[in-house]
Amino acid sequence: MATAVVGGRTVAVTAGRDGVARVWEVDGGRLLGELPVGRWGSVALSALGDAPVVLAVGDYRPEFAWDLASGRCLQTLPADDAMAVTTTVLDGRPVAVTCHEDGTVGGWDLGDVRQPARQFGRPVGGHGFALHAVAAAAVGGRLLAVSSSGMNADQSWDEDVRLWDLTAGTPVAVFDAARTSSVDAVALADLDGRPVVATADWQGTVRLWEPSPGGRRQDDGVELRGHTAGVWTLAVTTLSGRPTLASGCDDGTVRRWDLATRQQIGQVLRFPHPVRALAAAPGDRLVVCFGPNVAVLAPERPSGAEAGRVSG
């Protein structure tokens, strides 16, 4: 799931195992359109002008950027092994970041939809496994990305989570985050001009990491305690103006953490199904996917899981 502000309105895109990506208007919950992306697709959302553009990879599909209004593919990805996609904005331009089966991470300039997606810099790599999770952010004028392999089909995984500077095409840090279980969710935040990486695994361990000088391998992440089941989704948001991490768990809970103090804030949000996707929305709101439902949570009613629910 992902959100974006398009033409002054907040929209969200969700993708399920029915192979369909659905785009919703967050205010009011109106369904804006649907696109076929495949059962194992990863989706992101961007705004090109006043039009929402859905980015889809996975299922070894070469398609990449889709115009929602026409259902037409605007850009193709010159690679067919992308496993996950995310978007951010760098110097006012929309960019996408993908991770790949060959263990590499690449950035893409989305500025010209009339041409195949143009690679931003050169791909970086160091993982010995296929990658399944990626997050990106612009920090200090640089495009940074964090990547993880998650668990592969043979139940193997890379113990390292890696932070990359895609602007320079260089590694920044390596985190020993998957010693006992695979890291299936990552997030990246800008905290007062410095990057903070969040990782989560299927045993319920959430950790925060800050890269040390020199880029040495680190095994000293700060553990955020409270979850008791697998954590499959992370999102960076705000709460009362504070940079906040939200984590969604298989036990149907969402917890929020102050990135500066490393403390849990607010009450635990409880849902009747496992929480598998989260996304931030303007106005300190949080969009939550639980089971077949999507809920938009307003900050003044953080425990109201029924508020703003969209079914489907």
PDB file of C-alpha atoms in Angstrom:
ATOM      1  CA  MET A   1       0.000   0.000   0.000  1.00  0.00           C
ATOM      2  CA  ALA A   2       1.084   3.579  -0.644  1.00  0.00           C
ATOM      3  CA  THR A   3      -0.334   7.103  -0.521  1.00  0.00           C
ATOM      4  CA  ALA A   4       0.267  10.337  -2.414  1.00  0.00           C
ATOM      5  CA  VAL A   5      -1.220  13.813  -2.737  1.00  0.00           C
ATOM      6  CA  VAL A   6      -2.483  14.186  -6.298  1.00  0.00           C
ATOM      7  CA  GLY A   7      -4.188  17.341  -7.525  1.00  0.00           C
ATOM      8  CA  GLY A   8      -4.741  18.503  -3.948  1.00  0.00           C
ATOM      9  CA  ARG A   9      -6.385  15.287  -2.754  1.00  0.00           C
ATOM     10  CA  THR A  10      -4.916  12.333  -0.887  1.00  0.00           C
ATOM     11  CA  VAL A  11      -5.173   8.996  -2.658  1.00  0.00           C
ATOM     12  CA  ALA A  12      -4.072   5.506  -1.674  1.00  0.00           C
ATOM     13  CA  VAL A  13      -3.285   2.397  -3.690  1.00  0.00           C
ATOM     14  CA  THR A  14      -3.705  -1.141  -2.364  1.00  0.00           C
ATOM     15  CA  ALA A  15      -2.796  -4.480  -3.942  1.00  0.00           C
ATOM     16  CA  GLY A  16      -4.014  -7.901  -2.874  1.00  0.00           C
ATOM     17  CA  ARG A  17      -3.613 -11.487  -3.926  1.00  0.00           C
ATOM     18  CA  ASP A  18      -6.572 -11.139  -6.256  1.00  0.00           C
ATOM     19  CA  GLY A  19      -4.058  -9.524  -8.641  1.00  0.00           C
ATOM     20  CA  VAL A  20      -5.793  -6.126  -8.698  1.00  0.00           C
ATOM     21  CA  ALA A  21      -4.489  -2.742  -7.571  1.00  0.00           C
ATOM     22  CA  ARG A  22      -7.220  -0.416  -6.318  1.00  0.00           C
ATOM     23  CA  VAL A  23      -6.853   3.331  -5.962  1.00  0.00           C
ATOM     24  CA  TRP A  24      -8.964   5.108  -3.342  1.00  0.00           C
ATOM     25  CA  GLU A  25      -9.717   8.673  -2.443  1.00  0.00           C
ATOM     26  CA  VAL A  26      -8.726   8.779   1.236  1.00  0.00           C
ATOM     27  CA  ASP A  27     -11.230  11.510   2.135  1.00  0.00           C
ATOM     28  CA  GLY A  28     -14.548   9.744   1.725  1.00  0.00           C
ATOM     29  CA  GLY A  29     -13.213   6.337   0.716  1.00  0.00           C
ATOM     30  CA  ARG A  30     -14.336   6.504  -2.917  1.00  0.00           C
ATOM     31  CA  LEU A  31     -12.892   3.911  -5.299  1.00  0.00           C
ATOM     32  CA  LEU A  32     -11.190   5.789  -8.147  1.00  0.00           C
ATOM     33  CA  GLY A  33     -10.102   2.891 -10.317  1.00  0.00           C
ATOM     34  CA  GLU A  34      -8.531  -0.546 -10.672  1.00  0.00           C
ATOM     35  CA  LEU A  35      -5.534  -1.951 -12.523  1.00  0.00           C
ATOM     36  CA  PRO A  36      -4.295  -5.551 -13.010  1.00  0.00           C
ATOM     37  CA  VAL A  37      -0.881  -5.988 -11.359  1.00  0.00           C
ATOM     38  CA  GLY A  38      -0.622  -9.721 -10.695  1.00  0.00           C
ATOM     39  CA  ARG A  39      -1.025 -11.776  -7.526  1.00  0.00           C
ATOM     40  CA  TRP A  40       2.491 -11.125  -6.266  1.00  0.00           C
ATOM     41  CA  GLY A  41       2.806  -7.527  -7.369  1.00  0.00           C
ATOM     42  CA  SER A  42       4.302  -4.690  -5.332  1.00  0.00           C
ATOM     43  CA  VAL A  43       2.760  -1.267  -5.838  1.00  0.00           C
ATOM     44  CA  ALA A  44       3.644   2.359  -5.185  1.00  0.00           C
ATOM     45  CA  LEU A  45       1.957   5.634  -6.048  1.00  0.00           C
ATOM     46  CA  SER A  46       3.225   8.863  -7.548  1.00  0.00           C
ATOM     47  CA  ALA A  47       1.825  12.115  -8.859  1.00  0.00           C
ATOM     48  CA  LEU A  48       2.807  13.181 -12.359  1.00  0.00           C
ATOM     49  CA  GLY A  49       1.109  16.535 -12.765  1.00  0.00           C
ATOM     50  CA  ASP A  50      -2.433  16.196 -11.436  1.00  0.00           C
ATOM     51  CA  ALA A  51      -2.778  12.523 -12.363  1.00  0.00           C
ATOM     52  CA  PRO A  52      -2.169   9.550 -10.064  1.00  0.00           C
ATOM     53  CA  VAL A  53       0.264   7.049 -11.532  1.00  0.00           C
ATOM     54  CA  VAL A  54       0.448   3.520 -10.139  1.00  0.00           C
ATOM     55  CA  LEU A  55       3.858   1.855 -10.149  1.00  0.00           C
ATOM     56  CA  ALA A  56       3.709  -1.931 -10.235  1.00  0.00           C
ATOM     57  CA  VAL A  57       6.405  -4.607 -10.294  1.00  0.00           C
ATOM     58  CA  GLY A  58       6.468  -8.311  -9.536  1.00  0.00           C
ATOM     59  CA  ASP A  59       5.252 -11.470 -11.222  1.00  0.00           C
ATOM     60  CA  TYR A  60       8.189 -10.841 -13.571  1.00  0.00           C
ATOM     61  CA  ARG A  61       6.159  -8.202 -15.375  1.00  0.00           C
ATOM     62  CA  PRO A  62       8.003  -5.605 -17.501  1.00  0.00           C
ATOM     63  CA  GLU A  63       5.249  -3.022 -16.973  1.00  0.00           C
ATOM     64  CA  PHE A  64       6.046  -0.260 -14.536  1.00  0.00           C
ATOM     65  CA  ALA A  65       4.031   3.001 -14.478  1.00  0.00           C
ATOM     66  CA  TRP A  66       0.306   2.956 -15.232  1.00  0.00           C
ATOM     67  CA  ASP A  67      -2.046   5.839 -15.855  1.00  0.00           C
ATOM     68  CA  LEU A  68      -5.119   5.232 -13.730  1.00  0.00           C
ATOM     69  CA  ALA A  69      -7.573   7.101 -15.958  1.00  0.00           C
ATOM     70  CA  SER A  70      -6.779   5.230 -19.154  1.00  0.00           C
ATOM     71  CA  GLY A  71      -5.341   1.993 -17.749  1.00  0.00           C
ATOM     72  CA  ARG A  72      -2.435   2.512 -20.146  1.00  0.00           C
ATOM     73  CA  CYS A  73       1.171   1.675 -19.286  1.00  0.00           C
ATOM     74  CA  LEU A  74       3.125   4.947 -19.504  1.00  0.00           C
ATOM     75  CA  GLN A  75       6.602   3.678 -18.727  1.00  0.00           C
ATOM     76  CA  THR A  76       8.303   0.325 -18.902  1.00  0.00           C
ATOM     77  CA  LEU A  77      11.095  -0.890 -16.674  1.00  0.00           C
ATOM     78  CA  PRO A  78      14.185  -2.110 -18.565  1.00  0.00           C
ATOM     79  CA  ALA A  79      14.459  -5.087 -16.213  1.00  0.00           C
ATOM     80  CA  ASP A  80      12.071  -7.953 -15.529  1.00  0.00           C
ATOM     81  CA  ASP A  81      13.311  -9.068 -12.118  1.00  0.00           C
ATOM     82  CA  ALA A  82      12.093  -6.241  -9.868  1.00  0.00           C
ATOM     83  CA  MET A  83      10.546  -7.570  -6.655  1.00  0.00           C
ATOM     84  CA  ALA A  84       9.382  -4.407  -4.847  1.00  0.00           C
ATOM     85  CA  VAL A  85       8.989  -0.695  -5.555  1.00  0.00           C
ATOM     86  CA  THR A  86       8.676   2.506  -3.556  1.00  0.00           C
ATOM     87  CA  THR A  87       8.646   6.216  -4.382  1.00  0.00           C
ATOM     88  CA  THR A  88       9.882   9.486  -2.951  1.00  0.00           C
ATOM     89  CA  VAL A  89      10.650  13.030  -4.117  1.00  0.00           C
ATOM     90  CA  LEU A  90      14.180  14.320  -4.729  1.00  0.00           C
ATOM     91  CA  ASP A  91      14.720  17.994  -5.517  1.00  0.00           C
ATOM     92  CA  GLY A  92      11.058  18.317  -6.455  1.00  0.00           C
ATOM     93  CA  ARG A  93      11.136  15.410  -8.916  1.00  0.00           C
ATOM     94  CA  PRO A  94       9.351  12.080  -8.390  1.00  0.00           C
ATOM     95  CA  VAL A  95      11.698   9.099  -8.278  1.00  0.00           C
ATOM     96  CA  ALA A  96      11.139   5.395  -7.765  1.00  0.00           C
ATOM     97  CA  VAL A  97      13.392   2.833  -6.138  1.00  0.00           C
ATOM     98  CA  THR A  98      13.224  -0.880  -6.923  1.00  0.00           C
ATOM     99  CA  CYS A  99      14.910  -3.958  -5.474  1.00  0.00           C
ATOM    100  CA  HIS A 100      15.660  -7.000  -7.602  1.00  0.00           C
ATOM    101  CA  GLU A 101      16.023 -10.752  -7.688  1.00  0.00           C
ATOM    102  CA  ASP A 102      19.760 -10.417  -8.374  1.00  0.00           C
ATOM    103  CA  GLY A 103      20.298  -8.576  -5.069  1.00  0.00           C
ATOM    104  CA  THR A 104      20.621  -5.073  -6.521  1.00  0.00           C
ATOM    105  CA  VAL A 105      18.817  -1.799  -5.833  1.00  0.00           C
ATOM    106  CA  GLY A 106      18.104   0.806  -8.509  1.00  0.00           C
ATOM    107  CA  GLY A 107      16.678   4.318  -8.699  1.00  0.00           C
ATOM    108  CA  TRP A 108      14.470   5.606 -11.516  1.00  0.00           C
ATOM    109  CA  ASP A 109      13.646   9.129 -12.678  1.00  0.00           C
ATOM    110  CA  LEU A 110       9.905   9.346 -13.348  1.00  0.00           C
ATOM    111  CA  GLY A 111      10.013  12.798 -14.924  1.00  0.00           C
ATOM    112  CA  ASP A 112       9.391  11.842 -18.565  1.00  0.00           C
ATOM    113  CA  VAL A 113       6.587   9.324 -18.980  1.00  0.00           C
ATOM    114  CA  ARG A 114       6.998   9.332 -22.760  1.00  0.00           C
ATOM    115  CA  GLN A 115      10.204   7.298 -22.483  1.00  0.00           C
ATOM    116  CA  PRO A 116      11.155   4.028 -20.765  1.00  0.00           C
ATOM    117  CA  ALA A 117      12.013   4.650 -17.127  1.00  0.00           C
ATOM    118  CA  ARG A 118      15.481   6.236 -16.920  1.00  0.00           C
ATOM    119  CA  GLN A 119      17.816   4.815 -14.321  1.00  0.00           C
ATOM    120  CA  PHE A 120      18.949   7.243 -11.661  1.00  0.00           C
ATOM    121  CA  GLY A 121      22.687   6.694 -11.321  1.00  0.00           C
ATOM    122  CA  ARG A 122      23.803   3.076 -11.408  1.00  0.00           C
ATOM    123  CA  PRO A 123      22.386   0.040  -9.589  1.00  0.00           C
ATOM    124  CA  VAL A 124      24.065  -0.953  -6.357  1.00  0.00           C
ATOM    125  CA  GLY A 125      24.397  -4.414  -4.928  1.00  0.00           C
ATOM    126  CA  GLY A 126      25.972  -6.481  -2.208  1.00  0.00           C
ATOM    127  CA  HIS A 127      23.255  -8.881  -1.174  1.00  0.00           C
ATOM    128  CA  GLY A 128      23.730 -12.500  -2.093  1.00  0.00           C
ATOM    129  CA  PHE A 129      19.991 -13.128  -2.106  1.00  0.00           C
ATOM    130  CA  ALA A 130      16.911 -11.931  -3.961  1.00  0.00           C
ATOM    131  CA  LEU A 131      15.529  -8.765  -2.370  1.00  0.00           C
ATOM    132  CA  HIS A 132      11.924  -8.402  -1.237  1.00  0.00           C
ATOM    133  CA  ALA A 133      11.779  -5.164   0.791  1.00  0.00           C
ATOM    134  CA  VAL A 134      12.927  -1.633  -0.003  1.00  0.00           C
ATOM    135  CA  ALA A 135      12.310   1.862   1.382  1.00  0.00           C
ATOM    136  CA  ALA A 136      13.636   5.220   0.224  1.00  0.00           C
ATOM    137  CA  ALA A 137      13.880   8.829   1.374  1.00  0.00           C
ATOM    138  CA  ALA A 138      15.636  12.029   0.411  1.00  0.00           C
ATOM    139  CA  VAL A 139      17.998  12.943   3.266  1.00  0.00           C
ATOM    140  CA  GLY A 140      20.326  15.918   3.019  1.00  0.00           C
ATOM    141  CA  GLY A 141      19.788  16.207  -0.722  1.00  0.00           C
ATOM    142  CA  ARG A 142      20.746  12.565  -1.298  1.00  0.00           C
ATOM    143  CA  LEU A 143      18.539   9.705  -2.440  1.00  0.00           C
ATOM    144  CA  LEU A 144      18.956   6.976   0.176  1.00  0.00           C
ATOM    145  CA  ALA A 145      17.482   3.475   0.107  1.00  0.00           C
ATOM    146  CA  VAL A 146      17.405   0.564   2.532  1.00  0.00           C
ATOM    147  CA  SER A 147      16.992  -3.031   1.346  1.00  0.00           C
ATOM    148  CA  SER A 148      16.398  -6.491   2.774  1.00  0.00           C
ATOM    149  CA  SER A 149      16.052  -9.972   1.313  1.00  0.00           C
ATOM    150  CA  GLY A 150      13.217 -11.293   3.470  1.00  0.00           C
ATOM    151  CA  MET A 151      12.723 -15.059   3.409  1.00  0.00           C
ATOM    152  CA  ASN A 152      13.255 -16.820   0.097  1.00  0.00           C
ATOM    153  CA  ALA A 153      11.417 -19.867  -1.197  1.00  0.00           C
ATOM    154  CA  ASP A 154      14.058 -22.221   0.231  1.00  0.00           C
ATOM    155  CA  GLN A 155      13.623 -20.549   3.668  1.00  0.00           C
ATOM    156  CA  SER A 156      17.022 -18.838   3.437  1.00  0.00           C
ATOM    157  CA  TRP A 157      17.722 -15.154   3.891  1.00  0.00           C
ATOM    158  CA  ASP A 158      20.504 -12.586   4.003  1.00  0.00           C
ATOM    159  CA  GLU A 159      21.316 -11.589   7.583  1.00  0.00           C
ATOM    160  CA  ASP A 160      22.284  -8.071   6.458  1.00  0.00           C
ATOM    161  CA  VAL A 161      20.093  -5.061   5.871  1.00  0.00           C
ATOM    162  CA  ARG A 162      21.920  -2.479   3.768  1.00  0.00           C
ATOM    163  CA  LEU A 163      21.655   1.302   3.431  1.00  0.00           C
ATOM    164  CA  TRP A 164      22.648   2.827   0.092  1.00  0.00           C
ATOM    165  CA  ASP A 165      23.363   6.295  -1.265  1.00  0.00           C
ATOM    166  CA  LEU A 166      21.826   6.041  -4.728  1.00  0.00           C
ATOM    167  CA  THR A 167      22.935   9.570  -5.614  1.00  0.00           C
ATOM    168  CA  ALA A 168      26.582   8.568  -5.283  1.00  0.00           C
ATOM    169  CA  GLY A 169      26.048   4.874  -6.046  1.00  0.00           C
ATOM    170  CA  THR A 170      27.814   3.830  -2.849  1.00  0.00           C
ATOM    171  CA  PRO A 171      27.018   1.791   0.289  1.00  0.00           C
ATOM    172  CA  VAL A 172      26.439   3.700   3.522  1.00  0.00           C
ATOM    173  CA  ALA A 173      25.967   1.052   6.219  1.00  0.00           C
ATOM    174  CA  VAL A 174      25.348  -2.644   6.870  1.00  0.00           C
ATOM    175  CA  PHE A 175      23.089  -3.709   9.747  1.00  0.00           C
ATOM    176  CA  ASP A 176      23.165  -7.205  11.213  1.00  0.00           C
ATOM    177  CA  ALA A 177      19.391  -7.215  11.603  1.00  0.00           C
ATOM    178  CA  ALA A 178      18.360 -10.735  10.616  1.00  0.00           C
ATOM    179  CA  ARG A 179      20.385 -13.015  12.831  1.00  0.00           C
ATOM    180  CA  THR A 180      17.493 -15.171  14.018  1.00  0.00           C
ATOM    181  CA  SER A 181      14.739 -14.511  11.457  1.00  0.00           C
ATOM    182  CA  SER A 182      14.297 -12.781   8.131  1.00  0.00           C
ATOM    183  CA  VAL A 183      13.638  -9.039   7.943  1.00  0.00           C
ATOM    184  CA  ASP A 184      10.488  -8.665   5.865  1.00  0.00           C
ATOM    185  CA  ALA A 185       9.803  -4.943   6.374  1.00  0.00           C
ATOM    186  CA  VAL A 186      12.055  -1.887   6.312  1.00  0.00           C
ATOM    187  CA  ALA A 187      11.495   1.851   6.631  1.00  0.00           C
ATOM    188  CA  LEU A 188      13.695   4.925   6.296  1.00  0.00           C
ATOM    189  CA  ALA A 189      13.229   8.298   7.989  1.00  0.00           C
ATOM    190  CA  ASP A 190      14.906  11.697   7.992  1.00  0.00           C
ATOM    191  CA  LEU A 191      15.441  12.645  11.633  1.00  0.00           C
ATOM    192  CA  ASP A 192      16.888  16.158  11.853  1.00  0.00           C
ATOM    193  CA  GLY A 193      18.935  15.633   8.716  1.00  0.00           C
ATOM    194  CA  ARG A 194      20.252  12.168   9.518  1.00  0.00           C
ATOM    195  CA  PRO A 195      18.925   8.824   8.305  1.00  0.00           C
ATOM    196  CA  VAL A 196      17.233   6.389  10.688  1.00  0.00           C
ATOM    197  CA  VAL A 197      16.511   2.848   9.477  1.00  0.00           C
ATOM    198  CA  ALA A 198      13.761   0.639  10.915  1.00  0.00           C
ATOM    199  CA  THR A 199      13.629  -3.136  10.466  1.00  0.00           C
ATOM    200  CA  ALA A 200      11.017  -5.734  11.424  1.00  0.00           C
ATOM    201  CA  ASP A 201      11.031  -9.516  11.275  1.00  0.00           C
ATOM    202  CA  TRP A 202       8.558 -12.392  11.408  1.00  0.00           C
ATOM    203  CA  GLN A 203       9.330 -13.040  15.078  1.00  0.00           C
ATOM    204  CA  GLY A 204       7.992  -9.596  16.002  1.00  0.00           C
ATOM    205  CA  THR A 205      11.298  -7.785  16.550  1.00  0.00           C
ATOM    206  CA  VAL A 206      11.381  -4.126  15.522  1.00  0.00           C
ATOM    207  CA  ARG A 207      14.715  -2.292  15.634  1.00  0.00           C
ATOM    208  CA  LEU A 208      15.998   1.210  14.884  1.00  0.00           C
ATOM    209  CA  TRP A 209      19.450   1.801  13.409  1.00  0.00           C
ATOM    210  CA  GLU A 210      21.600   4.844  12.713  1.00  0.00           C
ATOM    211  CA  PRO A 211      24.644   4.456  10.454  1.00  0.00           C
ATOM    212  CA  SER A 212      27.972   4.887  12.206  1.00  0.00           C
ATOM    213  CA  PRO A 213      30.903   6.838  10.726  1.00  0.00           C
ATOM    214  CA  GLY A 214      32.954   4.762   8.336  1.00  0.00           C
ATOM    215  CA  GLY A 215      30.125   2.463   7.313  1.00  0.00           C
ATOM    216  CA  ARG A 216      31.185  -0.417   9.525  1.00  0.00           C
ATOM    217  CA  ARG A 217      28.906  -3.411  10.076  1.00  0.00           C
ATOM    218  CA  GLN A 218      26.578  -2.780  13.017  1.00  0.00           C
ATOM    219  CA  ASP A 219      24.805  -5.178  15.373  1.00  0.00           C
ATOM    220  CA  ASP A 220      23.614  -2.682  17.981  1.00  0.00           C
ATOM    221  CA  GLY A 221      20.165  -1.631  16.807  1.00  0.00           C
ATOM    222  CA  VAL A 222      17.727  -0.346  19.421  1.00  0.00           C
ATOM    223  CA  GLU A 223      14.942  -2.882  19.945  1.00  0.00           C
ATOM    224  CA  LEU A 224      11.377  -1.584  20.248  1.00  0.00           C
ATOM    225  CA  ARG A 225       9.552  -4.052  22.483  1.00  0.00           C
ATOM    226  CA  GLY A 226       5.870  -4.905  22.535  1.00  0.00           C
ATOM    227  CA  HIS A 227       4.915  -7.008  19.519  1.00  0.00           C
ATOM    228  CA  THR A 228       4.306 -10.708  20.107  1.00  0.00           C
ATOM    229  CA  ALA A 229       3.849 -11.962  16.527  1.00  0.00           C
ATOM    230  CA  GLY A 230       5.310 -11.335  13.086  1.00  0.00           C
ATOM    231  CA  VAL A 231       5.622  -7.703  11.972  1.00  0.00           C
ATOM    232  CA  TRP A 232       5.183  -7.426   8.208  1.00  0.00           C
ATOM    233  CA  THR A 233       4.787  -3.705   7.629  1.00  0.00           C
ATOM    234  CA  LEU A 234       6.355  -0.422   8.742  1.00  0.00           C
ATOM    235  CA  ALA A 235       5.525   3.181   7.872  1.00  0.00           C
ATOM    236  CA  VAL A 236       7.082   6.527   8.745  1.00  0.00           C
ATOM    237  CA  THR A 237       4.505   9.116   9.725  1.00  0.00           C
ATOM    238  CA  THR A 238       4.026  11.972  12.214  1.00  0.00           C
ATOM    239  CA  LEU A 239       2.047  12.294  15.410  1.00  0.00           C
ATOM    240  CA  SER A 240       1.590  15.765  16.887  1.00  0.00           C
ATOM    241  CA  GLY A 241       4.447  16.945  14.698  1.00  0.00           C
ATOM    242  CA  ARG A 242       6.873  14.262  15.908  1.00  0.00           C
ATOM    243  CA  PRO A 243       8.579  11.856  13.466  1.00  0.00           C
ATOM    244  CA  THR A 244       6.922   8.536  14.185  1.00  0.00           C
ATOM    245  CA  LEU A 245       7.273   4.913  13.137  1.00  0.00           C
ATOM    246  CA  ALA A 246       4.140   2.774  12.831  1.00  0.00           C
ATOM    247  CA  SER A 247       4.438  -1.032  12.917  1.00  0.00           C
ATOM    248  CA  GLY A 248       1.719  -3.503  11.946  1.00  0.00           C
ATOM    249  CA  CYS A 249       1.565  -6.985  13.414  1.00  0.00           C
ATOM    250  CA  ASP A 250       0.007 -10.366  12.658  1.00  0.00           C
ATOM    251  CA  ASP A 251      -1.835 -10.178  15.994  1.00  0.00           C
ATOM    252  CA  GLY A 252      -3.992  -7.353  14.598  1.00  0.00           C
ATOM    253  CA  THR A 253      -2.240  -4.488  16.382  1.00  0.00           C
ATOM    254  CA  VAL A 254      -0.508  -1.312  15.287  1.00  0.00           C
ATOM    255  CA  ARG A 255       2.020   0.373  17.560  1.00  0.00           C
ATOM    256  CA  ARG A 256       3.571   3.816  17.116  1.00  0.00           C
ATOM    257  CA  TRP A 257       7.054   4.817  18.198  1.00  0.00           C
ATOM    258  CA  ASP A 258       8.690   8.223  18.679  1.00  0.00           C
ATOM    259  CA  LEU A 259      11.830   8.086  16.530  1.00  0.00           C
ATOM    260  CA  ALA A 260      13.660  10.623  18.699  1.00  0.00           C
ATOM    261  CA  THR A 261      12.982   9.066  22.121  1.00  0.00           C
ATOM    262  CA  ARG A 262      12.553   5.422  20.942  1.00  0.00           C
ATOM    263  CA  GLN A 263       9.442   5.180  23.126  1.00  0.00           C
ATOM    264  CA  GLN A 264       5.979   3.900  22.254  1.00  0.00           C
ATOM    265  CA  ILE A 265       3.441   6.704  22.009  1.00  0.00           C
ATOM    266  CA  GLY A 266      -0.339   6.634  22.110  1.00  0.00           C
ATOM    267  CA  GLN A 267      -2.377   3.538  22.695  1.00  0.00           C
ATOM    268  CA  VAL A 268      -2.117   0.251  20.853  1.00  0.00           C
ATOM    269  CA  LEU A 269      -4.504   0.201  17.888  1.00  0.00           C
ATOM    270  CA  ARG A 270      -6.391  -3.093  17.626  1.00  0.00           C
ATOM    271  CA  PHE A 271      -8.017  -4.665  14.567  1.00  0.00           C
ATOM    272  CA  PRO A 272      -9.949  -7.913  14.012  1.00  0.00           C
ATOM    273  CA  HIS A 273      -7.495  -9.217  11.368  1.00  0.00           C
ATOM    274  CA  PRO A 274      -3.715  -9.282  10.851  1.00  0.00           C
ATOM    275  CA  VAL A 275      -2.280  -5.935   9.772  1.00  0.00           C
ATOM    276  CA  ARG A 276      -0.271  -6.429   6.588  1.00  0.00           C
ATOM    277  CA  ALA A 277       0.109  -2.890   5.188  1.00  0.00           C
ATOM    278  CA  LEU A 278       0.449   0.655   6.521  1.00  0.00           C
ATOM    279  CA  ALA A 279       0.856   4.057   4.895  1.00  0.00           C
ATOM    280  CA  ALA A 280       0.984   7.630   6.177  1.00  0.00           C
ATOM    281  CA  ALA A 281      -1.422  10.306   4.962  1.00  0.00           C
ATOM    282  CA  PRO A 282      -1.400  14.091   5.454  1.00  0.00           C
ATOM    283  CA  GLY A 283      -2.908  15.404   8.663  1.00  0.00           C
ATOM    284  CA  ASP A 284      -1.221  12.857  10.955  1.00  0.00           C
ATOM    285  CA  ARG A 285      -3.510  10.162   9.573  1.00  0.00           C
ATOM    286  CA  LEU A 286      -2.613   6.520   9.160  1.00  0.00           C
ATOM    287  CA  VAL A 287      -4.044   4.174   6.525  1.00  0.00           C
ATOM    288  CA  VAL A 288      -4.221   0.552   7.686  1.00  0.00           C
ATOM    289  CA  CYS A 289      -4.910  -2.629   5.706  1.00  0.00           C
ATOM    290  CA  PHE A 290      -6.283  -5.430   7.884  1.00  0.00           C
ATOM    291  CA  GLY A 291      -7.798  -8.495   6.272  1.00  0.00           C
ATOM    292  CA  PRO A 292      -9.920  -7.383   3.312  1.00  0.00           C
ATOM    293  CA  ASN A 293     -10.471  -3.896   4.750  1.00  0.00           C
ATOM    294  CA  VAL A 294      -8.782  -0.502   4.687  1.00  0.00           C
ATOM    295  CA  ALA A 295      -9.206   1.979   7.532  1.00  0.00           C
ATOM    296  CA  VAL A 296      -8.198   5.632   7.650  1.00  0.00           C
ATOM    297  CA  LEU A 297      -7.399   6.659  11.211  1.00  0.00           C
ATOM    298  CA  ALA A 298      -7.639  10.309  12.196  1.00  0.00           C
ATOM    299  CA  PRO A 299      -5.255  11.506  14.955  1.00  0.00           C
ATOM    300  CA  GLU A 300      -8.036  12.689  17.245  1.00  0.00           C
ATOM    301  CA  ARG A 301      -9.560   9.203  17.202  1.00  0.00           C
ATOM    302  CA  PRO A 302      -6.531   6.895  17.218  1.00  0.00           C
ATOM    303  CA  SER A 303      -8.419   3.896  18.594  1.00  0.00           C
ATOM    304  CA  GLY A 304     -11.350   4.138  16.178  1.00  0.00           C
ATOM    305  CA  ALA A 305     -10.547   1.304  13.844  1.00  0.00           C
ATOM    306  CA  GLU A 306     -14.009   1.608  12.346  1.00  0.00           C
ATOM    307  CA  ALA A 307     -13.561   5.269  11.407  1.00  0.00           C
ATOM    308  CA  GLY A 308     -13.228   5.804   7.700  1.00  0.00           C
ATOM    309  CA  ARG A 309     -13.250   2.114   6.822  1.00  0.00           C
ATOM    310  CA  VAL A 310     -13.309   1.186   3.171  1.00  0.00           C
ATOM    311  CA  SER A 311     -14.280  -2.376   2.318  1.00  0.00           C
ATOM    312  CA  GLY A 312     -12.942  -4.298  -0.669  1.00  0.00           C
TER     313      GLY A 312
END
